Short mmCIF file of C-alpha atoms in Angstrom, two decimals:
data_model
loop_
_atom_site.label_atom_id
_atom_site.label_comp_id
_atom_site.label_asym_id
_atom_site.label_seq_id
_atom_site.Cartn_x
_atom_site.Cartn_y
_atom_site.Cartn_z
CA UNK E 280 -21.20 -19.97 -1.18
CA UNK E 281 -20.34 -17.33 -3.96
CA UNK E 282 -21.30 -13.89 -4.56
CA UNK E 283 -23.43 -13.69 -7.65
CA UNK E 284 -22.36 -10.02 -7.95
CA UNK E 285 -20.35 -8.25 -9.81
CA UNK E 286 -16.82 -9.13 -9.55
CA UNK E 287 -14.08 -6.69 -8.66
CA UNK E 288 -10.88 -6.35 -10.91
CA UNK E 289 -7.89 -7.16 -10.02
CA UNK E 290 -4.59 -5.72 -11.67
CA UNK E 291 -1.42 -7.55 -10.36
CA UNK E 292 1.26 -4.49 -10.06
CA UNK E 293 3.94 -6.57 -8.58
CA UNK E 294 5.11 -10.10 -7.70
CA UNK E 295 8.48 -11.42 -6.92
CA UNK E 296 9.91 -13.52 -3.69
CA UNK E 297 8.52 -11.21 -1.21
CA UNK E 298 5.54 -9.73 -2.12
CA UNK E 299 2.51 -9.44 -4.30
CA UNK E 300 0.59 -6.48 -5.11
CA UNK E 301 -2.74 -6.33 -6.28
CA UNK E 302 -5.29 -3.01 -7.28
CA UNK E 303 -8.38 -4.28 -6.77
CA UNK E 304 -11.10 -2.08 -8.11
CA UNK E 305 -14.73 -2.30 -7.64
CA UNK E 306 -18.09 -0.76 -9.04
CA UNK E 307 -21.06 -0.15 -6.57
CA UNK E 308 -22.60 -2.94 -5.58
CA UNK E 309 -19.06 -5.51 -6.98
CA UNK E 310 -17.60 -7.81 -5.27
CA UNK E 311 -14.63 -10.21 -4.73
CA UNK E 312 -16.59 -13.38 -4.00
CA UNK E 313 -15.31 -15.88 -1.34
CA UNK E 314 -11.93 -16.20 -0.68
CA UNK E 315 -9.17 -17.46 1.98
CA UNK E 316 -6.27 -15.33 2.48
CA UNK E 317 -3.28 -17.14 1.40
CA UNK E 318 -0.80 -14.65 3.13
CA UNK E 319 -0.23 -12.07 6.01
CA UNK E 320 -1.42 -8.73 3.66
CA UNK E 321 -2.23 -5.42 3.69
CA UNK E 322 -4.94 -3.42 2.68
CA UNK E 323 -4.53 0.47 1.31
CA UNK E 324 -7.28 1.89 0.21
CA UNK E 325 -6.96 4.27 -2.83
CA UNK E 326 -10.30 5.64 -3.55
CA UNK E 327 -12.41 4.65 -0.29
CA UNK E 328 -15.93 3.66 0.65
CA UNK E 329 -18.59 2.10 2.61
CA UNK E 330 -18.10 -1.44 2.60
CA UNK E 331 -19.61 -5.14 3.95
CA UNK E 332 -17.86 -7.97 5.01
CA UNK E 333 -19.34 -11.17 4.74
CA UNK E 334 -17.98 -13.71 7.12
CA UNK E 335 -18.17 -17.70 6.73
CA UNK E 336 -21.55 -18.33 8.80
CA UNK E 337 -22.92 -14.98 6.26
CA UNK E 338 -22.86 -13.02 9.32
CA UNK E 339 -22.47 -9.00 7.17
CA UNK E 340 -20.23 -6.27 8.89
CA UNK E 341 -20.07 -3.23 7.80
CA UNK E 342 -16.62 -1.53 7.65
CA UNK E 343 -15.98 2.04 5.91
CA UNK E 344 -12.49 1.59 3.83
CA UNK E 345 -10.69 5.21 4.20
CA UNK E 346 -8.41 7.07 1.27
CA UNK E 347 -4.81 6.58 3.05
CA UNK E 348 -5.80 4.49 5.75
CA UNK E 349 -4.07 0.96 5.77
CA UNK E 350 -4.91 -2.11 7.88
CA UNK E 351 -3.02 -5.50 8.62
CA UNK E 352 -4.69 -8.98 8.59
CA UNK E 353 -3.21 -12.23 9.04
CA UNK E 354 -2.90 -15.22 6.73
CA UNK E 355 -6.29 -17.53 6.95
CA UNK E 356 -8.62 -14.69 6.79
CA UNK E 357 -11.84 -16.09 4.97
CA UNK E 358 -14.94 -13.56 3.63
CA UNK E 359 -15.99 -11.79 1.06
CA UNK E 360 -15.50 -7.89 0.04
CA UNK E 361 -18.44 -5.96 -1.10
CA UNK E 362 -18.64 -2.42 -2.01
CA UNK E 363 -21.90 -1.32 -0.30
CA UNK E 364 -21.38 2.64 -1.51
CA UNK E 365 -22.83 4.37 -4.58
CA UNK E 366 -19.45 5.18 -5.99
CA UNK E 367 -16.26 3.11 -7.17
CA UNK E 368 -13.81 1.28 -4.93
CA UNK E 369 -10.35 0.96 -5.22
CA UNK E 370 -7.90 -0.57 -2.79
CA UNK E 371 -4.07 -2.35 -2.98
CA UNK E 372 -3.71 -5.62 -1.73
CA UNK E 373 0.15 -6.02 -0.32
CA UNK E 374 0.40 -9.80 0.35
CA UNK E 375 3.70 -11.08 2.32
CA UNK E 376 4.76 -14.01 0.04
CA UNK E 377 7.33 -15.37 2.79
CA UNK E 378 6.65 -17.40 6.10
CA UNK E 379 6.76 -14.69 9.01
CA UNK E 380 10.40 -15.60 10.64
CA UNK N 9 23.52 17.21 2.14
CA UNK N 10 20.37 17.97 3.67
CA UNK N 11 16.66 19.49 2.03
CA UNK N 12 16.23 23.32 3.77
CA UNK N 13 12.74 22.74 1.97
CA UNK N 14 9.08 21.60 4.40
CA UNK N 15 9.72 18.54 5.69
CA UNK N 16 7.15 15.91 4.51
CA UNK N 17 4.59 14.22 7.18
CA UNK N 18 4.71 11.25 8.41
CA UNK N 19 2.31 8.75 10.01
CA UNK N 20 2.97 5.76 11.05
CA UNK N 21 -0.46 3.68 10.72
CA UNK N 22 0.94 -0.55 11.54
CA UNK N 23 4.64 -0.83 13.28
CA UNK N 24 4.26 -5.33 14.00
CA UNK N 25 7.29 -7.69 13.57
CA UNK N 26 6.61 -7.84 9.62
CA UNK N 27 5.72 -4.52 8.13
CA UNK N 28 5.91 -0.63 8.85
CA UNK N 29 3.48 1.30 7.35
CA UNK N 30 3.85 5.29 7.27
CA UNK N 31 1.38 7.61 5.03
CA UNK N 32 4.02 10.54 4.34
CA UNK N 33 1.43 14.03 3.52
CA UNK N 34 3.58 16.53 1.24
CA UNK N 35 2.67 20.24 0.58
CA UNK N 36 3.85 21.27 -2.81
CA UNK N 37 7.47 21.57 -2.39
CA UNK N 38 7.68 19.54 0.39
CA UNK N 39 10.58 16.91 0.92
CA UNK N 40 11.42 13.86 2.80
CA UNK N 41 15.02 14.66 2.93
CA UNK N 42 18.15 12.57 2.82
CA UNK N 43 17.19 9.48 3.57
CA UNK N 44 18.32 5.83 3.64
CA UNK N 45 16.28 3.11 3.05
CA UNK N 46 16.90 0.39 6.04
CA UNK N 47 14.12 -2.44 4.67
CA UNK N 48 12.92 -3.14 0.95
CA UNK N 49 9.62 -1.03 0.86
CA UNK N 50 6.76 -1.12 -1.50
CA UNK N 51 5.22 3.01 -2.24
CA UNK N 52 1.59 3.06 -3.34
CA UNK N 53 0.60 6.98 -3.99
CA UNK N 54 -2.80 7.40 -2.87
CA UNK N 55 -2.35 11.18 -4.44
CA UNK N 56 -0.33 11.55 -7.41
CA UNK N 57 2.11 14.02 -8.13
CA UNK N 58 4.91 14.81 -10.30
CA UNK N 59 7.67 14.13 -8.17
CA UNK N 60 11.61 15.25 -8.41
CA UNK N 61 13.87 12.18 -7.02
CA UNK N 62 17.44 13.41 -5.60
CA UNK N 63 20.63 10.75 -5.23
CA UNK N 64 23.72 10.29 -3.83
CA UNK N 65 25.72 12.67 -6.28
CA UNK N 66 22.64 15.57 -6.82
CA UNK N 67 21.28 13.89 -9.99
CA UNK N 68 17.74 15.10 -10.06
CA UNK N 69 15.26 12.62 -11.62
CA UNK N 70 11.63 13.13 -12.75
CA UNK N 71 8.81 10.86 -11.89
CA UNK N 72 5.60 10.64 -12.03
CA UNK N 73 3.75 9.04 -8.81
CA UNK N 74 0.09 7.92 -10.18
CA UNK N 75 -2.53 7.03 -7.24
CA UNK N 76 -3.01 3.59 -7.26
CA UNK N 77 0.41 2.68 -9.31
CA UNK N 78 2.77 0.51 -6.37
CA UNK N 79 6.34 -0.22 -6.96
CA UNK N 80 8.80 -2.07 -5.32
CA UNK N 81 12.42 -0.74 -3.94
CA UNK N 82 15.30 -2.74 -2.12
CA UNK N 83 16.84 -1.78 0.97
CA UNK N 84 19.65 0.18 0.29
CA UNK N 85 17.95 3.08 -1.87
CA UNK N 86 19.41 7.06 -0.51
CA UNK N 87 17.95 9.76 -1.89
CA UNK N 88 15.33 12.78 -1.51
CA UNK N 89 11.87 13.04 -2.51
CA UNK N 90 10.65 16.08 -3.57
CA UNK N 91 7.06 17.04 -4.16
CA UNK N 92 7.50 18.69 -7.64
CA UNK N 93 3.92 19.44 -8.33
CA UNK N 94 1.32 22.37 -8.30
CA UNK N 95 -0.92 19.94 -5.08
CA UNK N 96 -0.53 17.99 -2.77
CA UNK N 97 1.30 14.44 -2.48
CA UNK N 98 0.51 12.00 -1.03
CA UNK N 99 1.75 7.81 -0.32
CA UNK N 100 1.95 5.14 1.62
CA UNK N 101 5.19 3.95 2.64
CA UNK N 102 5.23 -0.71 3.49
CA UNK N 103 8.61 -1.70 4.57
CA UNK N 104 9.28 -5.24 4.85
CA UNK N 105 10.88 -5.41 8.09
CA UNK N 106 11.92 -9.39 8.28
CA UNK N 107 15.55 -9.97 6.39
CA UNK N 108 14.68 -11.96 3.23
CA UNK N 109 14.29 -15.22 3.52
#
């Protein structure tokens, strides 16, 4: 299953042992396609907007990302990202590299 | 050595076993004050601002903080961070709270 959409750009800021840190930027309508989340991150959204989450069985939610407003998600994580408002997108991706301890 | 200037805002938005997550709000102006850095952290300005870093011995440094532009610091880090711009500042603080592996 992929998203024939747009795809988002990413733009790696940061990767060493700990972490890696990744502005992902989307046009209306762009998306990341399907992907499994490698690692425990977090998600900061720069420039915010409506979004929809598409889970494995395609079931959509729709999620508004804020300007400021960070959320946690744990590694294994599976969906895809769409921007679902009229205007650009732009979040950072903070990925814990390390096992939790 | 302490800032008689505003005092920045915090908000703590995730406090788990891995991460700590704090948006800090400044007025123009507006410090953090002295501060120690217990964890390595990761800033990501959500609004820019020219910004006047403080250390140890009252060296003042000038830096930019772009919206969207993350870095990377290492525990350890004392200074004060001073809002040196004309608007508002704002970032979001991610402090790796787990001792590197």
């Amino acid at each position: 299953m992929s998203s024939a959409r747009e795809p988002a750009t990413p733009e790696q800021m940061i990767d060493n042992d700990r972490v890696r840190v990744t502005r992902w930027s989307f046009n209306p309508g762009a998306a990341t396609g399907w992907h499994v989340h490698e690692y425990d991150y977090i998600v900061t959204p720069i420039i915010g907007s409506a979004v929809t989450i598409v889970d494995g069985e395609g079931r959509e939610t729709a999620v508004e990302m804020v300007a400021g407003v960070s959320y946690f998600r744990e590694a294994g994580v599976a969906h895809d990202v769409i921007n679902a408002g009229p205007g650009p997108l732009v979040f950072v991706e903070t990925e814990l590299k390390e096992a939790r301890t």
